[in-house]
Short mmCIF file of C-alpha atoms and ligand atoms in Angstrom, two decimals:
data_model
loop_
_atom_site.label_atom_id
_atom_site.label_comp_id
_atom_site.label_asym_id
_atom_site.label_seq_id
_atom_site.Cartn_x
_atom_site.Cartn_y
_atom_site.Cartn_z
CA MET A 1 -5.52 20.44 -44.13
CA THR A 2 -3.33 22.70 -41.82
CA GLN A 3 0.09 21.92 -41.42
CA PRO A 4 2.57 22.95 -38.56
CA SER A 5 4.25 26.28 -39.56
CA GLU A 6 7.91 26.23 -40.73
CA GLY A 7 10.47 25.77 -38.36
CA SER A 8 8.77 23.78 -35.74
CA SER A 9 7.41 19.94 -36.49
CA LYS A 10 5.31 20.35 -33.10
CA LEU A 11 1.74 19.45 -32.78
CA TRP A 12 1.56 22.70 -31.08
CA GLY A 13 3.97 24.52 -33.17
CA GLY A 14 1.67 27.01 -35.05
CA ARG A 15 2.53 30.03 -33.23
CA PHE A 16 6.19 29.12 -33.15
CA SER A 17 8.88 29.85 -35.66
CA GLY A 18 12.24 28.84 -33.79
CA GLU A 19 13.32 25.38 -32.63
CA THR A 20 13.05 24.49 -28.80
CA ASP A 21 16.50 24.34 -27.29
CA ALA A 22 17.71 20.89 -27.14
CA LEU A 23 18.18 20.99 -23.32
CA VAL A 24 14.71 22.25 -22.91
CA GLU A 25 13.38 19.59 -25.28
CA MET A 26 14.94 17.04 -22.89
CA PHE A 27 13.78 18.91 -19.88
CA ASN A 28 10.19 19.35 -21.04
CA ALA A 29 9.81 15.81 -22.27
CA SER A 30 8.03 13.09 -20.16
CA ILE A 31 7.82 10.40 -22.78
CA ASP A 32 10.56 8.22 -20.83
CA PHE A 33 8.15 7.76 -17.93
CA ASP A 34 4.81 8.36 -19.30
CA ARG A 35 4.76 5.89 -22.03
CA ARG A 36 3.41 3.49 -18.95
CA LEU A 37 0.12 5.44 -19.82
CA TYR A 38 -0.07 4.21 -23.50
CA ALA A 39 -2.84 1.63 -23.10
CA GLU A 40 -4.95 4.24 -20.87
CA ASP A 41 -4.22 7.24 -23.44
CA ILE A 42 -5.53 5.02 -26.44
CA GLU A 43 -8.58 3.67 -24.38
CA GLY A 44 -9.42 7.44 -23.72
CA SER A 45 -9.04 8.51 -27.21
CA ILE A 46 -11.30 5.70 -28.51
CA ALA A 47 -13.78 6.82 -25.97
CA HIS A 48 -13.66 10.15 -27.14
CA ALA A 49 -13.58 9.64 -30.87
CA GLY A 50 -16.75 7.47 -30.23
CA MET A 51 -18.57 10.23 -28.55
CA LEU A 52 -17.78 12.90 -30.99
CA ALA A 53 -19.05 10.63 -33.82
CA ALA A 54 -22.20 9.89 -31.82
CA GLN A 55 -22.56 13.68 -31.19
CA GLY A 56 -22.12 14.53 -34.99
CA ILE A 57 -18.90 16.48 -34.17
CA ILE A 58 -16.76 14.02 -36.54
CA SER A 59 -18.15 11.55 -39.13
CA THR A 60 -18.35 8.06 -38.43
CA ALA A 61 -15.93 7.32 -41.17
CA ASP A 62 -13.49 9.32 -39.44
CA ARG A 63 -14.21 7.79 -36.08
CA ASP A 64 -13.57 4.34 -37.74
CA THR A 65 -10.36 5.50 -39.21
CA VAL A 66 -9.21 6.90 -35.99
CA ILE A 67 -10.22 3.71 -33.89
CA ALA A 68 -8.51 1.48 -36.28
CA GLY A 69 -5.18 3.58 -36.46
CA LEU A 70 -4.99 3.94 -32.73
CA GLU A 71 -5.46 0.02 -32.27
CA ALA A 72 -2.62 -0.58 -34.64
CA ILE A 73 -0.69 1.85 -32.68
CA ARG A 74 -1.51 -0.08 -29.43
CA ALA A 75 -0.32 -3.22 -31.25
CA GLU A 76 3.06 -1.87 -32.02
CA ILE A 77 3.65 -0.47 -28.65
CA ASP A 78 2.36 -3.90 -26.99
CA ALA A 79 4.96 -5.50 -29.42
CA GLY A 80 7.99 -3.14 -28.73
CA THR A 81 8.16 -1.78 -32.15
CA PHE A 82 6.63 1.65 -31.84
CA ALA A 83 9.33 4.28 -32.01
CA PHE A 84 8.68 6.79 -28.91
CA ARG A 85 10.13 10.19 -29.79
CA LEU A 86 11.52 12.47 -27.26
CA ASP A 87 10.68 15.66 -29.65
CA ARG A 88 7.16 14.66 -29.29
CA GLU A 89 7.41 15.30 -25.59
CA ASP A 90 4.83 12.86 -23.96
CA ILE A 91 2.60 9.94 -24.61
CA HIS A 92 -0.27 11.99 -25.56
CA LEU A 93 1.79 13.73 -28.66
CA ASN A 94 3.49 10.58 -29.39
CA ILE A 95 0.45 8.79 -30.11
CA GLU A 96 -1.46 11.66 -31.83
CA ALA A 97 1.41 12.24 -34.27
CA ALA A 98 1.87 8.66 -34.82
CA LEU A 99 -2.00 8.61 -35.65
CA ILE A 100 -1.77 11.35 -38.10
CA GLU A 101 1.36 10.07 -39.90
CA ARG A 102 -0.71 6.72 -40.31
CA VAL A 103 -4.30 8.12 -41.08
CA GLY A 104 -3.93 11.71 -41.85
CA ASP A 105 -6.93 14.08 -41.51
CA ALA A 106 -9.13 12.01 -39.61
CA GLY A 107 -6.41 11.74 -36.97
CA ARG A 108 -5.84 15.53 -36.90
CA ARG A 109 -9.60 15.77 -35.91
CA LEU A 110 -9.24 13.54 -32.98
CA HIS A 111 -7.98 16.37 -30.60
CA THR A 112 -11.37 18.23 -31.40
CA ALA A 113 -13.14 19.18 -28.08
CA ARG A 114 -10.17 18.07 -25.89
CA SER A 115 -6.95 19.36 -24.38
CA ARG A 116 -3.93 17.68 -23.25
CA ASN A 117 -4.99 18.81 -19.73
CA ASP A 118 -8.24 16.91 -19.27
CA GLN A 119 -6.44 13.89 -21.37
CA VAL A 120 -3.72 13.45 -19.02
CA ALA A 121 -5.77 13.75 -15.96
CA THR A 122 -8.14 11.10 -17.55
CA ASP A 123 -5.10 8.81 -18.16
CA THR A 124 -3.69 9.00 -14.71
CA ARG A 125 -6.98 8.52 -13.11
CA LEU A 126 -7.34 5.13 -15.14
CA HIS A 127 -4.04 4.10 -14.14
CA THR A 128 -4.61 4.83 -10.63
CA ARG A 129 -7.81 3.05 -10.76
CA ALA A 130 -6.12 -0.17 -12.25
CA ALA A 131 -3.41 0.35 -9.46
CA CYS A 132 -6.10 0.37 -6.84
CA ASP A 133 -7.38 -2.76 -7.76
CA ALA A 134 -4.22 -4.48 -8.20
CA ILE A 135 -3.03 -3.31 -4.45
CA VAL A 136 -6.44 -4.39 -3.02
CA GLU A 137 -5.85 -7.81 -4.56
CA ALA A 138 -2.23 -8.04 -3.18
CA LEU A 139 -3.50 -6.85 0.02
CA ARG A 140 -6.10 -9.44 0.34
CA ALA A 141 -3.63 -11.97 -0.48
CA LEU A 142 -1.23 -10.98 2.34
CA ARG A 143 -4.15 -10.89 4.73
CA ALA A 144 -4.96 -14.44 3.74
CA ALA A 145 -1.47 -15.41 4.26
CA PHE A 146 -1.35 -13.73 7.83
CA LEU A 147 -4.53 -15.69 8.72
CA ASP A 148 -3.05 -18.95 7.22
CA LEU A 149 0.23 -18.57 9.25
CA ALA A 150 -1.79 -17.71 12.39
CA GLU A 151 -3.85 -20.78 11.91
CA ARG A 152 -0.62 -22.76 11.88
CA GLU A 153 0.88 -21.25 14.80
CA ALA A 154 -2.61 -21.21 16.56
CA ALA A 155 -1.14 -22.97 19.71
CA THR A 156 2.12 -21.10 20.02
CA ALA A 157 2.67 -18.60 22.78
CA MET A 158 5.17 -15.72 23.04
CA PRO A 159 5.95 -12.71 25.10
CA GLY A 160 3.83 -9.77 24.33
CA TYR A 161 5.73 -6.51 24.46
CA THR A 162 5.50 -2.76 25.48
CA HIS A 163 8.62 -0.47 25.19
CA LEU A 164 9.97 -3.75 23.81
CA GLN A 165 9.93 -5.26 27.23
CA ARG A 166 8.45 -8.38 27.90
CA ALA A 167 4.99 -7.46 29.34
CA GLN A 168 2.35 -10.21 29.12
CA PRO A 169 2.06 -13.63 27.34
CA ILE A 170 0.33 -13.53 24.23
CA LEU A 171 -0.37 -15.78 21.26
CA LEU A 172 1.74 -15.58 18.22
CA ALA A 173 -1.50 -16.04 16.31
CA HIS A 174 -2.95 -12.72 18.04
CA HIS A 175 0.31 -10.86 17.16
CA LEU A 176 -0.03 -11.92 13.45
CA GLN A 177 -3.82 -11.30 13.18
CA ALA A 178 -3.07 -7.62 14.56
CA TYR A 179 -1.15 -7.21 11.09
CA GLU A 180 -4.30 -8.57 9.30
CA ALA A 181 -6.26 -5.96 10.94
CA MET A 182 -3.95 -3.13 9.80
CA LEU A 183 -3.90 -4.56 6.31
CA ALA A 184 -7.88 -4.50 6.40
CA ARG A 185 -7.84 -0.81 6.94
CA ASP A 186 -5.32 -0.42 4.08
CA THR A 187 -7.78 -2.37 1.98
CA GLU A 188 -10.55 0.06 2.88
CA ARG A 189 -8.42 3.05 2.17
CA PHE A 190 -7.52 1.83 -1.29
CA THR A 191 -11.05 0.83 -1.94
CA GLN A 192 -12.04 4.57 -1.10
CA ALA A 193 -9.14 6.11 -3.01
CA ARG A 194 -10.24 4.03 -6.10
CA ALA A 195 -13.85 5.52 -5.83
CA ARG A 196 -12.65 9.09 -5.62
CA ALA A 197 -10.33 8.59 -8.53
CA ASN A 198 -13.03 6.90 -10.65
CA VAL A 199 -14.45 10.28 -12.03
CA LEU A 200 -14.04 11.54 -15.49
CA PRO A 201 -11.95 14.79 -16.18
CA LEU A 202 -12.59 14.77 -19.97
CA GLY A 203 -14.85 17.44 -21.23
CA ALA A 204 -13.06 19.96 -19.15
CA GLY A 205 -11.04 21.08 -22.07
CA ALA A 206 -7.90 23.21 -21.30
CA LEU A 207 -9.49 24.46 -18.13
CA ALA A 208 -13.15 25.89 -18.79
CA GLY A 209 -15.20 23.51 -20.61
CA VAL A 210 -15.37 23.20 -24.61
CA THR A 211 -17.46 24.70 -27.10
CA TYR A 212 -18.92 21.55 -28.64
CA PRO A 213 -22.13 19.61 -27.86
CA ILE A 214 -20.22 16.69 -26.21
CA ASP A 215 -21.51 13.77 -24.06
CA ARG A 216 -19.39 13.41 -20.97
CA GLU A 217 -21.85 10.88 -19.22
CA ALA A 218 -21.51 8.56 -22.51
CA VAL A 219 -17.58 8.94 -22.23
CA ALA A 220 -17.58 8.22 -18.44
CA ARG A 221 -19.77 5.18 -19.18
CA ALA A 222 -17.74 3.84 -21.91
CA LEU A 223 -14.41 4.26 -19.75
CA GLY A 224 -16.09 2.71 -16.62
CA PHE A 225 -16.13 5.92 -14.51
CA ASP A 226 -18.74 6.48 -11.94
CA GLY A 227 -19.36 10.25 -12.76
CA VAL A 228 -18.01 13.30 -14.37
CA ALA A 229 -15.81 15.86 -12.63
CA GLU A 230 -18.13 18.74 -11.71
CA ASN A 231 -15.96 21.69 -12.16
CA SER A 232 -13.89 22.18 -15.20
CA LEU A 233 -10.96 24.01 -13.45
CA ASP A 234 -10.81 21.20 -10.61
CA ALA A 235 -11.07 18.61 -13.15
CA VAL A 236 -7.74 19.49 -14.89
CA SER A 237 -5.82 20.48 -11.83
CA ASP A 238 -7.15 18.01 -9.04
CA ARG A 239 -4.39 15.48 -8.20
CA ASP A 240 -5.95 14.62 -4.94
CA PHE A 241 -6.45 11.33 -6.03
CA VAL A 242 -2.78 10.81 -6.52
CA VAL A 243 -2.18 12.17 -2.83
CA ASP A 244 -4.75 9.70 -1.60
CA VAL A 245 -2.90 6.72 -3.15
CA HIS A 246 0.58 8.19 -1.62
CA ALA A 247 -1.23 8.46 1.56
CA ALA A 248 -2.83 4.81 1.65
CA ALA A 249 0.49 3.46 0.21
CA ALA A 250 2.79 5.49 2.97
CA LEU A 251 0.69 3.78 5.80
CA ALA A 252 0.36 0.45 4.32
CA MET A 253 4.38 0.37 3.77
CA VAL A 254 4.68 1.72 7.55
CA HIS A 255 2.55 -1.39 8.55
CA LEU A 256 5.00 -3.73 6.21
CA SER A 257 7.98 -2.00 7.82
CA ARG A 258 6.89 -2.65 11.31
CA PHE A 259 6.33 -6.34 10.38
CA ALA A 260 9.79 -6.39 8.65
CA GLU A 261 11.17 -4.76 11.77
CA GLU A 262 9.84 -7.61 13.90
CA VAL A 263 11.17 -10.26 11.41
CA ILE A 264 14.63 -8.78 11.55
CA LEU A 265 14.57 -8.79 15.24
CA TRP A 266 12.95 -12.15 15.65
CA ALA A 267 15.70 -13.81 13.43
CA THR A 268 18.47 -12.44 15.67
CA ALA A 269 20.38 -14.81 17.80
CA GLU A 270 19.45 -12.47 20.67
CA PHE A 271 15.76 -13.17 20.18
CA GLY A 272 16.00 -16.72 18.44
CA PHE A 273 12.26 -16.77 17.61
CA LEU A 274 12.22 -17.37 14.03
CA ARG A 275 14.11 -18.84 11.32
CA LEU A 276 14.16 -17.82 7.74
CA ASP A 277 14.01 -19.95 4.97
CA ASP A 278 17.00 -19.82 2.45
CA ARG A 279 14.63 -18.54 -0.32
CA TYR A 280 13.99 -15.36 1.72
CA SER A 281 17.55 -14.54 3.02
CA THR A 282 21.16 -13.92 1.85
CA GLY A 283 24.44 -14.69 2.86
CA SER A 284 27.54 -12.54 3.36
CA SER A 285 30.28 -12.50 1.15
CA ILE A 286 32.92 -12.36 3.85
CA MET A 287 31.05 -13.97 6.80
CA PRO A 288 30.30 -17.55 5.82
CA GLN A 289 28.05 -17.98 8.84
CA LYS A 290 25.60 -15.22 8.21
CA LYS A 291 22.02 -15.25 7.03
CA ASN A 292 20.83 -11.88 6.41
CA PRO A 293 16.85 -10.99 6.51
CA ASP A 294 17.50 -8.76 3.42
CA VAL A 295 13.90 -9.15 2.07
CA ALA A 296 12.54 -7.62 5.49
CA GLU A 297 15.36 -4.90 5.53
CA LEU A 298 14.53 -3.83 2.22
CA THR A 299 10.86 -3.68 2.64
CA ARG A 300 11.67 -1.55 5.66
CA GLY A 301 13.97 0.66 3.63
CA LYS A 302 11.63 1.06 0.65
CA SER A 303 8.90 2.40 3.17
CA ALA A 304 11.29 5.54 3.21
CA ARG A 305 10.82 6.25 -0.42
CA VAL A 306 7.13 5.77 -0.32
CA ILE A 307 6.74 8.27 2.42
CA GLY A 308 9.04 10.68 0.44
CA ASN A 309 6.73 10.19 -2.53
CA LEU A 310 3.74 11.46 -0.37
CA VAL A 311 5.59 14.61 0.74
CA GLN A 312 6.75 15.07 -2.88
CA ALA A 313 3.14 14.97 -4.32
CA LEU A 314 2.08 17.33 -1.51
CA THR A 315 4.80 19.49 -1.98
CA MET A 316 4.17 19.77 -5.88
CA LEU A 317 0.76 20.70 -5.35
CA LYS A 318 0.69 23.38 -2.80
CA GLY A 319 2.06 26.18 -4.58
CA GLN A 320 -0.09 25.79 -7.68
CA PRO A 321 -2.39 28.42 -8.78
CA LEU A 322 -5.57 27.29 -10.76
CA ALA A 323 -5.83 25.45 -13.03
CA TYR A 324 -3.50 22.98 -14.84
CA ASN A 325 0.18 23.82 -14.52
CA LYS A 326 3.14 21.96 -15.91
CA ASP A 327 4.40 20.93 -12.28
CA ASN A 328 1.71 18.12 -12.58
CA GLN A 329 4.00 16.38 -15.14
CA GLU A 330 5.97 15.47 -11.94
CA ASP A 331 3.07 13.72 -10.52
CA LYS A 332 4.06 10.57 -12.56
CA GLU A 333 7.29 9.20 -11.66
CA SER A 334 6.67 9.23 -7.96
CA LEU A 335 3.08 7.57 -8.52
CA PHE A 336 4.60 4.97 -10.55
CA ASP A 337 7.40 4.35 -7.99
CA THR A 338 4.79 3.94 -5.11
CA ILE A 339 2.45 1.61 -6.75
CA ASP A 340 5.49 -0.58 -7.95
CA THR A 341 7.24 -0.46 -4.55
CA LEU A 342 4.10 -1.13 -2.37
CA LEU A 343 2.93 -4.08 -4.96
CA VAL A 344 6.41 -5.77 -4.91
CA CYS A 345 6.58 -5.38 -0.91
CA LEU A 346 3.23 -6.74 -0.63
CA ARG A 347 4.05 -9.74 -2.88
CA VAL A 348 7.33 -10.57 -1.42
CA THR A 349 5.90 -10.38 2.14
CA THR A 350 3.15 -12.78 1.12
CA GLY A 351 5.50 -15.33 -0.31
CA MET A 352 8.10 -15.04 2.73
CA LEU A 353 5.10 -15.66 5.39
CA PRO A 354 4.68 -19.27 4.99
CA THR A 355 8.46 -20.04 4.89
CA MET A 356 9.18 -18.85 8.16
CA THR A 357 9.61 -21.34 11.00
CA PHE A 358 9.15 -20.49 14.65
CA ASP A 359 11.23 -21.68 17.51
CA ARG A 360 7.78 -22.69 19.53
CA GLU A 361 9.81 -23.90 22.55
CA ARG A 362 11.90 -20.95 22.98
CA MET A 363 8.94 -18.40 22.48
CA ARG A 364 6.91 -20.37 24.97
CA ALA A 365 9.74 -20.10 27.47
CA ALA A 366 10.21 -16.63 26.79
CA ALA A 367 6.44 -15.99 27.27
CA PHE A 368 6.66 -16.62 30.99
CA ALA A 369 10.17 -15.79 31.92
CA ASN A 370 11.02 -12.39 33.33
CA PHE A 371 7.89 -12.18 35.67
CA ALA A 372 5.56 -11.85 32.54
CA LEU A 373 2.64 -13.35 34.89
CA ALA A 374 3.08 -10.50 37.34
CA THR A 375 -0.06 -9.05 36.36
CA ASP A 376 -2.08 -12.26 36.72
CA ILE A 377 -0.82 -12.55 39.90
CA ALA A 378 -1.69 -9.22 41.04
CA ASP A 379 -5.11 -9.68 39.31
CA TYR A 380 -5.50 -12.54 41.34
CA LEU A 381 -5.27 -10.70 44.56
CA ALA A 382 -7.63 -7.75 43.10
CA LYS A 383 -10.17 -10.58 42.68
CA LYS A 384 -9.88 -11.71 46.22
CA GLY A 385 -11.02 -8.08 47.32
CA VAL A 386 -7.56 -6.37 47.56
CA PRO A 387 -7.46 -2.97 45.77
CA PHE A 388 -5.70 -3.44 42.58
CA ARG A 389 -3.12 -0.67 43.54
CA ASP A 390 -2.15 -2.61 46.81
CA ALA A 391 -1.93 -5.91 44.71
CA HIS A 392 0.50 -4.18 42.35
CA GLU A 393 2.70 -3.09 45.25
CA ALA A 394 2.74 -6.43 46.90
CA VAL A 395 3.70 -8.29 43.83
CA GLY A 396 6.19 -5.55 42.63
CA ALA A 397 7.78 -6.16 46.20
CA LEU A 398 7.72 -9.97 45.30
CA VAL A 399 9.32 -9.54 42.10
CA ALA A 400 12.13 -7.26 43.75
CA ARG A 401 12.78 -9.79 46.07
CA CYS A 402 12.80 -12.55 43.66
CA GLU A 403 15.23 -10.58 41.70
CA ARG A 404 17.50 -10.07 44.72
CA GLU A 405 17.41 -13.95 45.35
CA GLY A 406 17.77 -14.98 41.78
CA ARG A 407 14.65 -16.70 41.89
CA THR A 408 11.51 -16.94 39.57
CA PHE A 409 7.92 -17.21 40.34
CA GLU A 410 7.87 -20.80 39.76
CA ASP A 411 10.47 -21.28 42.63
CA LEU A 412 8.04 -19.75 45.00
CA SER A 413 6.05 -21.70 47.96
CA LEU A 414 2.67 -20.66 49.05
CA GLU A 415 4.58 -19.69 52.30
CA ASP A 416 6.59 -17.07 50.00
CA TYR A 417 3.53 -15.62 48.53
CA GLN A 418 1.82 -15.30 51.96
CA LEU A 419 4.80 -13.22 53.45
CA ALA A 420 4.17 -10.85 50.30
CA HIS A 421 0.43 -10.70 51.05
CA SER A 422 -1.86 -12.50 53.40
CA SER A 423 -4.73 -13.13 51.00
CA PHE A 424 -2.64 -15.37 48.78
CA GLU A 425 -4.07 -19.17 48.99
CA SER A 426 -2.78 -22.14 47.22
CA ASP A 427 -4.71 -21.95 44.11
CA VAL A 428 -2.05 -19.03 43.19
CA LEU A 429 0.22 -22.03 42.52
CA ALA A 430 -2.11 -22.87 39.34
CA ILE A 431 -1.39 -19.74 37.78
CA ASP A 432 0.68 -20.55 34.64
CA LEU A 433 1.19 -19.52 31.13
CA ASP A 434 -2.02 -21.19 29.69
CA ALA A 435 -4.13 -19.98 32.45
CA ALA A 436 -2.81 -16.37 31.91
CA LEU A 437 -3.65 -16.81 28.18
CA ALA A 438 -7.06 -18.25 28.78
CA ALA A 439 -7.80 -15.51 31.49
CA ARG A 440 -7.76 -12.80 28.66
CA ASP A 441 -11.38 -13.80 27.58
CA VAL A 442 -12.73 -10.38 26.33
CA PRO A 443 -13.46 -9.65 22.79
CA GLY A 444 -10.33 -8.61 21.17
CA GLY A 445 -8.21 -10.41 23.99
CA THR A 446 -5.52 -13.18 23.41
CA ALA A 447 -7.48 -16.11 25.09
CA PRO A 448 -7.16 -18.84 22.45
CA LYS A 449 -10.87 -19.27 22.11
CA ARG A 450 -11.23 -15.42 21.38
CA VAL A 451 -8.06 -15.51 18.79
CA THR A 452 -9.78 -18.39 16.88
CA GLU A 453 -13.17 -16.62 16.71
CA ALA A 454 -11.48 -13.42 15.69
CA ARG A 455 -9.58 -15.49 12.72
CA ALA A 456 -12.86 -16.66 11.76
CA ALA A 457 -14.32 -13.22 11.76
CA ALA A 458 -11.50 -11.87 9.65
CA ARG A 459 -11.73 -14.75 7.12
CA ALA A 460 -15.55 -14.20 6.75
CA ARG A 461 -14.85 -10.40 6.23
CA LEU A 462 -12.14 -11.30 3.77
CA ALA A 463 -14.46 -13.57 2.03
CA ALA A 464 -17.33 -11.13 1.81
CA GLU A 465 -14.98 -8.43 0.37
CA THR A 466 -13.66 -10.75 -2.20
CA SER A 467 -17.13 -11.94 -3.43
CA ARG A 468 -18.66 -8.65 -3.48
CA PRO A 469 -18.87 -6.84 -6.59
CA ARG A 470 -17.50 -3.43 -6.59
N1 LIG B 501 2.90 15.58 -20.29
C1 LIG B 501 1.81 16.66 -19.42
C2 LIG B 501 1.69 16.24 -18.10
O1 LIG B 501 2.19 15.13 -17.57
C3 LIG B 501 0.52 16.83 -20.16
C4 LIG B 501 -0.17 17.77 -20.26
C5 LIG B 501 0.43 18.97 -20.87
N2 LIG B 501 -0.32 19.86 -21.20
C6 LIG B 501 0.11 21.31 -21.40
N3 LIG B 501 -0.89 22.00 -21.76
N4 LIG B 501 1.33 21.38 -21.76
O2 LIG B 501 0.91 16.69 -17.18
#
């Protein structure tokens, strides 16, 4: 039995005679954060040991000893009784050293035909795969919540905006369903990210492959991977799957942040469109009247760190020569942070949606105030044969006149309209909010019947996704 040489108790200590500097030991260690990979590390080691025995590289007795030892360690970590050690650097060495302490020589055989480089890549991919599944589930729950809220508010009208200026009336449901559409694309991105992550690096060894007759396909099958990484150098150094998650998460957070911004605006006295439930707002310690949209503000604020994490991961990678470099240890904290942040934001937004109440009367009044029906009145003229540019000009002049005189479209008589353009007839007076909404009767438009159809289609898509096996 080979013992580490004197002067070092490290599993890699054979060629060392001096101790690691204390600060370097701390600097080098990742156990404080990568302990989060313990279940994946143990799962990967069990699959590796099973394959080594099946290939006759270790005995079946050693395999059984190793697996029992790993399971005992997993139980200890689950129970919170495992003593993680900083001098054992990372999760891989903590578990391996504990295994050796527990079962001796059999444990010392586990690392045959394996390197920490392909090991950590495997663990991180397993973790990423599970995270993608959790995120997809949370995205689907949020999409369902948006559709439910849209259903509840099916008859609520509101002003649609461009440049944050009232533009044309829309249905609140249409607005909410726009977010469902964004989140459906996010779901697709995480599904694709999962597929790219789900490839096995083990077998690449440190960088060049290993000298044993291993069976990579068997390990891939045991761990639920779709295939094996084709190039050993790429296998140990590739963190594209991490960047995929950051990129998809950053965009999903941008979507959540845009919605959060609308919640914040709509909850102001200035807009007055919505009231937040007590469970989803907080008070001020000095101003007794305040009710703050903290949940939405934090979601908006947290999008910054997720975007930052994407930039961190890209920057960490861009200077690295092939193959593995220790830089890659820096992939984990930001990855965990992005996963945690996105998941909590998705869940808290899902919880908040059904608790929001809208001031439907105020939204309806705002929907046609400020000449929001001007496009409909110009369209009316154009449909009578007036070139649209002329119609636009005539209605523009009418708006200007109303503004000068302190009047709205509702105050105008047929004569007023005819003064603006001779093609106006009495049916112009029938143009109102409901007519304007119903008129946008094109696929993707805000006509109530189209919005209802779109919601049904979104529900069907969601149901099909949920029932389809991966
Ligand atoms: N803790 C390391 C990481 O997170 C594990 C791999 C280290 N490999 C090595 N040869 N030092 O990337």
